[in-house]
Coordinates of C-alpha atoms and ligand atoms in Angstrom, one line a residue:
M1 CA 26.5 -69.3 -13.0
T2 CA 23.7 -69.3 -10.5
S3 CA 23.0 -71.6 -7.7
A4 CA 20.2 -74.1 -8.2
G5 CA 16.7 -73.2 -7.5
G6 CA 16.8 -70.0 -5.6
I7 CA 17.5 -66.5 -6.6
V8 CA 21.0 -65.0 -6.5
A9 CA 22.1 -61.5 -6.9
A10 CA 25.2 -61.4 -9.1
A11 CA 26.0 -57.7 -9.3
S12 CA 29.5 -57.7 -10.6
G13 CA 31.5 -57.1 -7.4
F14 CA 28.8 -55.2 -5.6
D15 CA 26.5 -55.8 -2.7
D16 CA 24.1 -58.7 -2.5
V17 CA 20.6 -57.6 -2.6
S18 CA 18.7 -60.8 -2.0
A19 CA 17.3 -60.6 1.5
S20 CA 16.1 -64.2 1.2
P21 CA 15.5 -66.6 -1.7
G22 CA 13.1 -65.0 -4.2
R23 CA 13.1 -61.6 -2.4
Y24 CA 15.0 -58.5 -3.3
Q25 CA 15.3 -54.9 -2.3
L26 CA 16.2 -52.3 -4.8
A27 CA 16.9 -48.7 -3.6
A28 CA 16.8 -46.1 -6.3
A29 CA 19.2 -43.3 -5.1
P30 CA 21.9 -40.9 -6.2
A31 CA 25.3 -42.5 -6.4
Q32 CA 28.6 -42.3 -8.2
A33 CA 29.9 -44.5 -10.9
N34 CA 33.3 -45.0 -12.5
L35 CA 32.0 -45.1 -16.1
I36 CA 35.2 -44.1 -17.9
N37 CA 37.5 -46.2 -15.8
D38 CA 39.2 -43.3 -14.1
P39 CA 38.7 -43.0 -10.3
K40 CA 39.4 -39.3 -10.5
K41 CA 36.5 -38.8 -12.9
L42 CA 33.5 -40.3 -11.2
T43 CA 30.1 -39.6 -12.6
D44 CA 27.1 -38.6 -10.5
V45 CA 24.4 -41.0 -11.5
W46 CA 21.1 -42.4 -10.2
A47 CA 21.4 -46.1 -9.4
Y48 CA 19.8 -49.2 -7.9
N49 CA 21.7 -50.3 -4.8
R50 CA 24.5 -47.9 -5.8
T51 CA 25.6 -49.9 -8.9
V52 CA 25.3 -49.2 -12.6
P53 CA 23.8 -51.3 -14.0
G54 CA 21.7 -52.3 -11.0
P55 CA 22.2 -55.8 -9.6
V56 CA 21.5 -58.8 -11.8
L57 CA 18.3 -60.3 -10.4
R58 CA 17.8 -63.9 -11.1
G59 CA 14.6 -65.8 -10.8
R60 CA 13.2 -69.1 -12.2
K61 CA 10.4 -69.6 -14.6
G62 CA 7.2 -70.3 -12.7
E63 CA 8.5 -69.3 -9.3
P64 CA 7.4 -66.0 -7.6
I65 CA 9.8 -63.1 -7.2
E66 CA 9.2 -60.3 -4.8
I67 CA 11.1 -57.0 -5.1
T68 CA 10.6 -54.1 -2.8
V69 CA 11.6 -50.8 -4.4
L70 CA 12.7 -47.9 -2.1
N71 CA 12.5 -44.6 -3.8
Q72 CA 15.3 -42.4 -2.5
L73 CA 15.2 -40.0 -5.4
D74 CA 13.5 -36.7 -5.1
Q75 CA 11.0 -37.5 -7.9
P76 CA 8.5 -40.2 -8.3
T77 CA 9.5 -43.5 -10.0
T78 CA 8.3 -47.0 -10.8
I79 CA 9.9 -50.2 -12.1
H80 CA 8.8 -51.9 -15.3
W81 CA 9.9 -55.5 -15.8
H82 CA 10.6 -55.3 -19.5
G83 CA 9.6 -58.2 -21.6
I84 CA 7.9 -60.2 -18.8
R85 CA 4.4 -61.3 -19.6
I86 CA 3.4 -60.0 -16.2
D87 CA 0.3 -59.5 -14.2
N88 CA -0.9 -56.0 -15.3
K89 CA -0.8 -54.5 -11.7
M90 CA 2.9 -55.3 -11.6
D91 CA 3.8 -53.8 -15.0
G92 CA 5.1 -50.5 -13.4
V93 CA 3.7 -48.0 -15.8
A94 CA 3.0 -44.8 -13.9
G95 CA -0.4 -43.4 -14.7
L96 CA -1.7 -46.6 -16.4
T97 CA -1.0 -49.6 -14.1
Q98 CA 0.0 -47.9 -10.9
T99 CA 0.5 -44.5 -9.2
A100 CA 4.2 -43.6 -9.3
I101 CA 6.1 -44.4 -6.1
P102 CA 6.5 -40.9 -4.5
A103 CA 9.9 -39.7 -3.3
R104 CA 10.7 -41.5 0.0
G105 CA 8.0 -44.0 -0.7
D106 CA 8.2 -47.7 -1.5
F107 CA 6.4 -50.3 -3.4
T108 CA 6.6 -54.1 -3.6
Y109 CA 6.3 -55.9 -6.9
I110 CA 5.4 -59.6 -6.7
F111 CA 5.1 -61.7 -9.9
T112 CA 5.6 -65.1 -11.3
P113 CA 7.5 -65.0 -14.6
P114 CA 5.9 -67.4 -17.1
D115 CA 8.9 -67.4 -19.4
A116 CA 12.6 -68.1 -19.0
G117 CA 15.1 -65.8 -20.7
T118 CA 16.9 -62.5 -20.7
Y119 CA 14.9 -59.5 -19.4
W120 CA 15.6 -56.2 -17.7
Y121 CA 14.1 -53.6 -15.5
H122 CA 13.9 -49.9 -15.6
P123 CA 11.7 -47.0 -14.4
H124 CA 8.5 -46.2 -16.3
N125 CA 8.1 -42.6 -15.1
K126 CA 10.2 -39.9 -16.8
S127 CA 12.2 -42.8 -18.2
W128 CA 14.1 -40.5 -20.6
E129 CA 15.8 -38.9 -17.6
Q130 CA 15.8 -41.7 -15.0
M131 CA 17.3 -44.2 -17.4
A132 CA 19.9 -41.8 -18.9
R133 CA 21.0 -41.2 -15.3
G134 CA 21.7 -44.9 -14.8
L135 CA 18.5 -46.6 -13.5
Y136 CA 18.3 -50.0 -15.1
G137 CA 19.4 -53.6 -14.5
T138 CA 19.2 -57.2 -15.8
L139 CA 16.6 -59.7 -14.9
I140 CA 17.5 -63.2 -15.8
I141 CA 14.8 -65.9 -15.6
E142 CA 16.4 -69.4 -15.4
G143 CA 15.0 -72.5 -17.0
D144 CA 15.8 -72.3 -20.7
A145 CA 19.2 -74.1 -20.9
T146 CA 19.7 -77.8 -21.4
A147 CA 22.3 -79.5 -19.3
G148 CA 25.9 -78.9 -20.6
M149 CA 24.7 -76.6 -23.3
Y150 CA 27.4 -74.0 -22.4
D151 CA 30.1 -73.5 -19.8
R152 CA 29.6 -69.9 -18.9
D153 CA 26.8 -67.4 -18.8
L154 CA 27.8 -63.7 -19.2
T155 CA 25.6 -60.6 -19.4
V156 CA 26.6 -57.6 -21.5
V157 CA 24.5 -54.6 -20.6
A158 CA 25.3 -51.9 -23.1
D159 CA 24.6 -48.2 -22.6
D160 CA 25.8 -45.0 -24.2
W161 CA 26.2 -41.9 -21.9
R162 CA 26.6 -38.3 -22.7
V163 CA 29.3 -37.1 -20.4
E164 CA 31.6 -34.1 -20.2
Q165 CA 35.5 -34.3 -20.2
T166 CA 35.4 -34.3 -16.4
G167 CA 33.1 -37.3 -16.3
K168 CA 30.1 -35.2 -15.3
L169 CA 26.8 -36.2 -16.9
H170 CA 25.9 -33.7 -19.7
E171 CA 22.8 -32.4 -17.9
G172 CA 22.3 -29.4 -20.2
S173 CA 21.1 -31.7 -22.9
F174 CA 18.3 -33.3 -20.9
G175 CA 15.0 -32.4 -22.5
N176 CA 16.6 -30.9 -25.6
L177 CA 13.9 -30.6 -28.2
G178 CA 16.3 -31.0 -31.1
D179 CA 17.3 -34.5 -29.8
W180 CA 13.7 -35.3 -29.2
S181 CA 12.6 -34.6 -32.7
H182 CA 15.7 -36.4 -34.2
G183 CA 17.3 -39.6 -33.1
G184 CA 17.0 -39.0 -29.4
R185 CA 19.7 -38.1 -26.9
L186 CA 22.7 -40.1 -28.0
G187 CA 25.8 -40.6 -25.8
N188 CA 29.5 -40.0 -26.5
I189 CA 30.8 -43.0 -24.5
L190 CA 29.7 -46.6 -24.5
T191 CA 29.8 -48.8 -21.4
L192 CA 29.4 -52.5 -21.1
N193 CA 28.2 -53.5 -17.6
G194 CA 28.7 -49.9 -16.5
I195 CA 32.3 -49.4 -17.5
A196 CA 34.1 -48.4 -20.6
Y197 CA 36.1 -51.4 -22.0
D198 CA 34.7 -54.0 -19.6
R199 CA 36.8 -57.2 -19.3
L200 CA 34.8 -60.4 -19.1
P201 CA 36.6 -63.5 -18.0
V202 CA 36.5 -66.6 -20.2
V203 CA 38.6 -69.8 -20.7
S204 CA 39.9 -70.8 -24.1
G205 CA 37.8 -73.6 -25.6
E206 CA 34.8 -72.8 -23.5
R207 CA 31.3 -72.4 -24.9
V208 CA 29.9 -69.2 -23.7
R209 CA 26.4 -67.7 -23.6
L210 CA 26.5 -63.9 -24.0
R211 CA 23.3 -62.0 -23.2
F212 CA 23.4 -58.7 -24.9
I213 CA 21.0 -56.0 -23.6
N214 CA 20.7 -52.5 -25.2
T215 CA 19.7 -50.2 -22.4
A216 CA 20.6 -47.0 -24.2
N217 CA 17.9 -44.3 -24.4
A218 CA 18.0 -44.1 -28.2
R219 CA 21.1 -45.5 -29.8
I220 CA 20.8 -48.6 -32.0
L221 CA 23.8 -50.8 -31.3
R222 CA 25.4 -53.6 -33.2
F223 CA 27.8 -56.1 -31.6
S224 CA 30.2 -58.7 -32.9
V225 CA 33.0 -60.6 -31.3
I226 CA 36.2 -60.4 -33.4
D227 CA 36.9 -63.7 -35.3
H228 CA 34.1 -65.5 -33.5
P229 CA 30.9 -66.5 -35.2
L230 CA 27.9 -65.9 -33.0
W231 CA 24.9 -68.2 -32.9
V232 CA 21.8 -66.4 -32.0
V233 CA 19.7 -68.6 -29.7
A234 CA 17.2 -66.1 -28.3
L235 CA 15.8 -62.6 -29.1
D236 CA 14.0 -60.5 -26.5
G237 CA 14.2 -63.4 -24.1
Q238 CA 12.4 -65.9 -26.3
P239 CA 14.3 -68.8 -27.9
V240 CA 14.7 -68.9 -31.6
P241 CA 16.0 -71.8 -33.8
P242 CA 19.8 -71.1 -33.6
F243 CA 21.1 -69.1 -36.6
L244 CA 24.4 -67.5 -37.4
A245 CA 24.5 -63.7 -36.9
D246 CA 25.8 -62.0 -40.0
K247 CA 29.4 -60.6 -40.1
Q248 CA 28.2 -57.1 -39.1
G249 CA 27.0 -58.6 -35.8
V250 CA 23.8 -58.6 -33.9
E251 CA 21.7 -55.4 -34.2
L252 CA 19.8 -54.2 -31.1
A253 CA 17.3 -51.4 -30.9
P254 CA 17.0 -49.8 -27.5
A255 CA 15.4 -52.4 -25.1
Q256 CA 16.2 -55.4 -27.4
R257 CA 18.1 -58.4 -26.2
A258 CA 20.0 -61.1 -28.1
D259 CA 21.4 -64.2 -26.5
V260 CA 24.3 -65.7 -28.5
I261 CA 26.5 -68.7 -28.1
L262 CA 30.1 -68.7 -29.1
D263 CA 33.1 -71.0 -28.7
I264 CA 36.2 -69.2 -27.4
K265 CA 39.0 -69.7 -29.9
G266 CA 41.6 -67.6 -28.3
K267 CA 44.7 -69.0 -26.6
P268 CA 45.2 -68.7 -22.8
G269 CA 46.0 -65.0 -22.1
D270 CA 44.4 -63.7 -25.3
E271 CA 42.1 -60.7 -25.3
I272 CA 39.2 -61.0 -27.7
A273 CA 37.5 -57.7 -28.6
V274 CA 33.7 -57.3 -28.3
A275 CA 33.2 -54.7 -31.1
E276 CA 30.4 -52.2 -31.6
T277 CA 29.9 -52.0 -35.3
S278 CA 27.0 -49.7 -35.9
G279 CA 29.2 -46.9 -37.1
D280 CA 31.7 -47.1 -40.0
E281 CA 34.4 -48.5 -37.8
R282 CA 34.4 -51.5 -35.5
L283 CA 35.1 -50.0 -32.1
A284 CA 36.3 -52.2 -29.3
A285 CA 33.7 -51.9 -26.6
G286 CA 35.1 -54.5 -24.2
Y287 CA 37.1 -57.7 -24.1
L288 CA 36.7 -61.4 -23.4
V289 CA 39.8 -62.1 -21.5
C290 CA 41.1 -65.7 -21.8
A291 CA 42.4 -67.0 -18.4
K292 CA 46.0 -67.9 -18.3
D293 CA 45.2 -71.5 -17.3
K294 CA 44.6 -74.5 -19.5
P295 CA 42.0 -74.5 -22.2
S296 CA 38.7 -76.2 -21.6
L297 CA 38.5 -79.3 -23.8
T298 CA 34.8 -80.3 -23.9
M299 CA 34.0 -81.4 -27.4
R300 CA 30.7 -80.2 -28.9
A301 CA 29.0 -80.0 -32.2
E302 CA 29.7 -76.7 -34.0
Q303 CA 26.1 -75.6 -33.9
P304 CA 24.6 -75.3 -30.5
G305 CA 21.2 -76.9 -29.9
P306 CA 18.2 -74.7 -29.2
L307 CA 17.2 -73.3 -25.8
I308 CA 14.0 -74.8 -24.3
P309 CA 11.1 -72.8 -25.7
N310 CA 8.6 -71.0 -23.5
N311 CA 4.9 -71.6 -23.9
V312 CA 3.8 -68.4 -25.7
P313 CA 0.5 -68.6 -27.6
Q314 CA 0.9 -68.3 -31.4
P315 CA -1.4 -65.8 -33.1
K316 CA -3.7 -66.9 -35.8
A317 CA -3.0 -64.2 -38.4
G318 CA -5.9 -65.4 -40.5
D319 CA -8.8 -64.4 -38.2
A320 CA -7.0 -61.6 -36.4
K321 CA -8.4 -58.3 -35.5
V322 CA -6.6 -55.8 -37.7
V323 CA -5.4 -52.5 -36.2
E324 CA -3.5 -49.7 -37.9
L325 CA -0.9 -47.5 -36.3
V326 CA 0.3 -44.6 -38.4
M327 CA 3.5 -43.1 -37.0
Q328 CA 4.2 -39.5 -38.0
G329 CA 6.4 -36.5 -37.1
G330 CA 10.0 -35.8 -36.2
A331 CA 12.5 -33.6 -38.0
M332 CA 12.3 -33.4 -41.8
R333 CA 8.7 -34.4 -41.9
G334 CA 6.9 -32.8 -39.0
I335 CA 3.2 -33.0 -38.3
R336 CA 0.7 -30.6 -39.7
S337 CA -1.5 -31.0 -36.7
A338 CA -2.3 -33.5 -33.9
I339 CA -4.3 -33.9 -30.8
Y340 CA -2.6 -33.6 -27.5
K341 CA -4.4 -34.1 -24.2
G342 CA -7.7 -33.7 -26.1
V343 CA -6.8 -30.4 -27.8
N344 CA -5.9 -30.0 -31.5
Y345 CA -2.7 -28.1 -32.1
D346 CA -0.8 -27.2 -35.3
G347 CA 2.6 -28.8 -35.6
R348 CA 4.5 -25.7 -34.5
S349 CA 2.7 -25.0 -31.2
L350 CA 2.6 -28.7 -30.5
A351 CA 6.4 -28.7 -30.6
I352 CA 7.2 -25.3 -29.1
D353 CA 4.5 -25.1 -26.4
Q354 CA 3.7 -28.7 -25.7
R355 CA 7.1 -30.3 -26.5
Q356 CA 5.4 -33.0 -28.6
T357 CA 7.0 -33.8 -32.0
W358 CA 5.6 -37.2 -32.9
A359 CA 2.1 -38.7 -33.2
F360 CA 0.4 -42.1 -33.5
N361 CA -2.8 -42.0 -35.6
G362 CA -2.9 -38.2 -35.2
V363 CA -2.6 -38.2 -31.4
A364 CA 0.6 -37.1 -29.6
G365 CA 1.1 -38.6 -26.1
M366 CA -1.3 -41.0 -24.3
P367 CA -4.7 -40.9 -26.0
D368 CA -7.9 -41.1 -23.9
Q369 CA -9.1 -44.0 -25.9
P370 CA -7.1 -47.2 -26.3
L371 CA -5.6 -48.1 -29.7
F372 CA -7.8 -51.2 -29.6
T373 CA -9.7 -53.4 -27.1
A374 CA -9.4 -57.1 -27.5
K375 CA -11.2 -60.0 -25.8
R376 CA -8.9 -62.2 -23.9
G377 CA -7.4 -64.8 -26.3
E378 CA -8.1 -62.9 -29.4
S379 CA -5.4 -62.6 -32.1
V380 CA -4.5 -59.1 -33.1
K381 CA -2.6 -57.9 -36.1
I382 CA -1.1 -54.5 -35.8
V383 CA 0.0 -52.8 -39.0
M384 CA 2.6 -50.2 -38.0
K385 CA 3.3 -47.6 -40.7
N386 CA 6.4 -45.6 -40.1
Q387 CA 5.8 -42.4 -42.1
T388 CA 8.8 -40.7 -40.5
V389 CA 12.4 -40.6 -41.8
W390 CA 13.7 -42.0 -38.5
P391 CA 14.1 -45.6 -37.2
H392 CA 12.0 -46.5 -34.2
G393 CA 12.1 -49.4 -31.7
M394 CA 8.5 -50.2 -31.1
H395 CA 7.7 -52.0 -27.8
V396 CA 4.5 -53.8 -26.7
H397 CA 3.9 -54.4 -23.0
G398 CA 2.7 -57.7 -21.5
H399 CA 2.9 -59.7 -24.7
H400 CA 5.4 -61.1 -27.2
F401 CA 4.5 -60.8 -30.9
R402 CA 5.5 -62.3 -34.2
I403 CA 6.7 -60.2 -37.1
L404 CA 4.7 -61.1 -40.1
S405 CA 6.2 -58.8 -42.7
R406 CA 8.4 -55.8 -43.4
T407 CA 7.8 -53.7 -46.5
S408 CA 9.0 -50.3 -47.6
A409 CA 8.3 -48.1 -50.6
S410 CA 11.8 -46.8 -50.4
S411 CA 13.2 -50.3 -50.1
Q412 CA 15.0 -49.5 -46.9
S413 CA 13.3 -52.5 -45.3
L414 CA 15.3 -54.5 -42.8
S415 CA 15.6 -58.1 -43.6
L416 CA 13.4 -60.4 -41.6
G417 CA 16.2 -63.1 -41.3
G418 CA 16.1 -65.0 -38.0
E419 CA 13.4 -62.6 -36.8
A420 CA 10.9 -64.5 -39.0
E421 CA 10.8 -67.3 -36.3
A422 CA 11.1 -65.0 -33.3
L423 CA 8.7 -63.8 -30.7
R424 CA 9.8 -60.3 -29.8
D425 CA 8.7 -57.6 -27.4
T426 CA 10.4 -54.8 -29.4
V427 CA 10.9 -54.4 -33.1
L428 CA 13.2 -52.1 -34.9
M429 CA 11.6 -50.3 -37.8
A430 CA 13.5 -48.7 -40.6
P431 CA 12.5 -45.2 -41.8
E432 CA 9.4 -45.3 -43.9
E433 CA 9.0 -49.0 -43.2
T434 CA 5.7 -50.8 -42.6
V435 CA 5.9 -53.7 -40.2
E436 CA 3.0 -56.1 -39.5
I437 CA 3.1 -57.8 -36.1
A438 CA 0.6 -60.2 -34.6
L439 CA 0.0 -61.3 -31.0
V440 CA -2.5 -63.2 -28.9
A441 CA -4.1 -60.7 -26.5
D442 CA -4.2 -63.1 -23.6
N443 CA -3.0 -60.9 -20.7
P444 CA -5.9 -58.9 -19.2
G445 CA -5.3 -55.2 -18.4
K446 CA -4.2 -51.9 -19.9
W447 CA -0.9 -52.2 -21.8
M448 CA 1.4 -49.6 -23.4
L449 CA 2.7 -49.7 -26.9
H450 CA 5.4 -47.1 -27.5
C451 CA 8.7 -46.3 -29.1
H452 CA 11.5 -47.3 -26.8
M453 CA 13.7 -44.5 -28.0
L454 CA 12.8 -42.7 -24.8
E455 CA 12.9 -39.1 -26.2
H456 CA 10.4 -40.2 -28.9
Q457 CA 8.2 -41.8 -26.2
A458 CA 8.4 -38.6 -24.2
S459 CA 7.5 -36.4 -27.1
G460 CA 4.5 -38.2 -28.5
M461 CA 5.1 -41.8 -29.5
K462 CA 3.0 -43.8 -27.1
T463 CA -0.4 -45.4 -26.9
W464 CA -2.1 -48.2 -25.1
F465 CA -4.6 -51.1 -25.6
E466 CA -6.8 -53.0 -23.3
V467 CA -7.4 -56.7 -23.0
T468 CA -10.7 -57.6 -21.3
Ligands
LIG522 CU1 11.2 -51.1 -21.5 CU2 7.5 -49.3 -21.8 O1 9.4 -50.2 -21.6
LIG523 CU1 11.0 -43.6 -32.0

């Protein structure tokens, strides 16, 4: 748990990064990580302050945070504060909201988070490589819990890595066009909090808040805790009326977060598996390890109460500006032709020569013109039509949105479930699904909207909009 008021760095067992309350320094640099829990097979990674994930930064709703980023990589970088409804200048998008921080350069981000919740940070320059090499971390904004709501607050940052037997990162597959046009670059090992089979300490009988974050480049993950019902209390940082996750667990597209509450039913000394269930088998990904000491005996109602909501404006779907986003491309469908950097290409040369395999509204990569321009305060409905046979995790910067509907000709639509009440920053779309979202464009500036499967983003799936 954090100390009251200030900001604490709680990087599991690593260095303290907080220079003084509310101030941090993050150095992006090459480092080594023990991903597979074998000190003889360390992996060369890129990391913030030499830890993977980077340090957990904690702030408080409404209080400024200042983070100085030192770029000790040999390529430019930035940091994007994912999910924060941030001042546009601080959004960290290279080429749109700032110039990338050059190698050996630095940049100071200052912002006041308007919302409490579970967020994260990562580069927004060549993200597909920089994040796959280990650059990401958790940003927790305090101020959403009621007193005594739970006993313990744990973060589960999940990532899949593609490594060789020796523990070396599989570098040969960076930029592989086959991955880019399919499901992205998927890993062959899964880490929680930077290590395979992480062990998180709990006490029997406790009520625990688990903050799941999917930081994988492209893999959709699904988590359950064996024999423990999970109450979902927040999605993408924003509180939802608590609902029980289904037996399969909580599904997370890349970049999505889910905060769940569970009561530890194990006996002292028990190990409770946190399972990843997106495949056919439930695979243990880590463990909640019950301390040997006495169980905790706080009596509570079975259903946790809600978190304290943030003040996010609700879109008026009725008089919203309607914008259409047609998503095309990828393996098995392809694109006949699309515009890339102002030039029209046929699908083949677009892929082979330009390395672009996806398009939004017939344009691959960042278009010159915004998808839409909205006046500050205007409600906008975006109708996203996934005409590809791949799932996508669509992310909107600077705003949270409601999901109005999901429909699909091929009836592969995901169920809205607890999402109907949610305000999300990233939505998972099934193949061939149409998803309508709505937001209030109340944050001035130029904002990206892209697929958070980073290889899809790199090979075409991105656009932007402007709030004036
Ligand atoms: Cu988490 Cu545009 O990113
Ligand atoms: Cu995608």
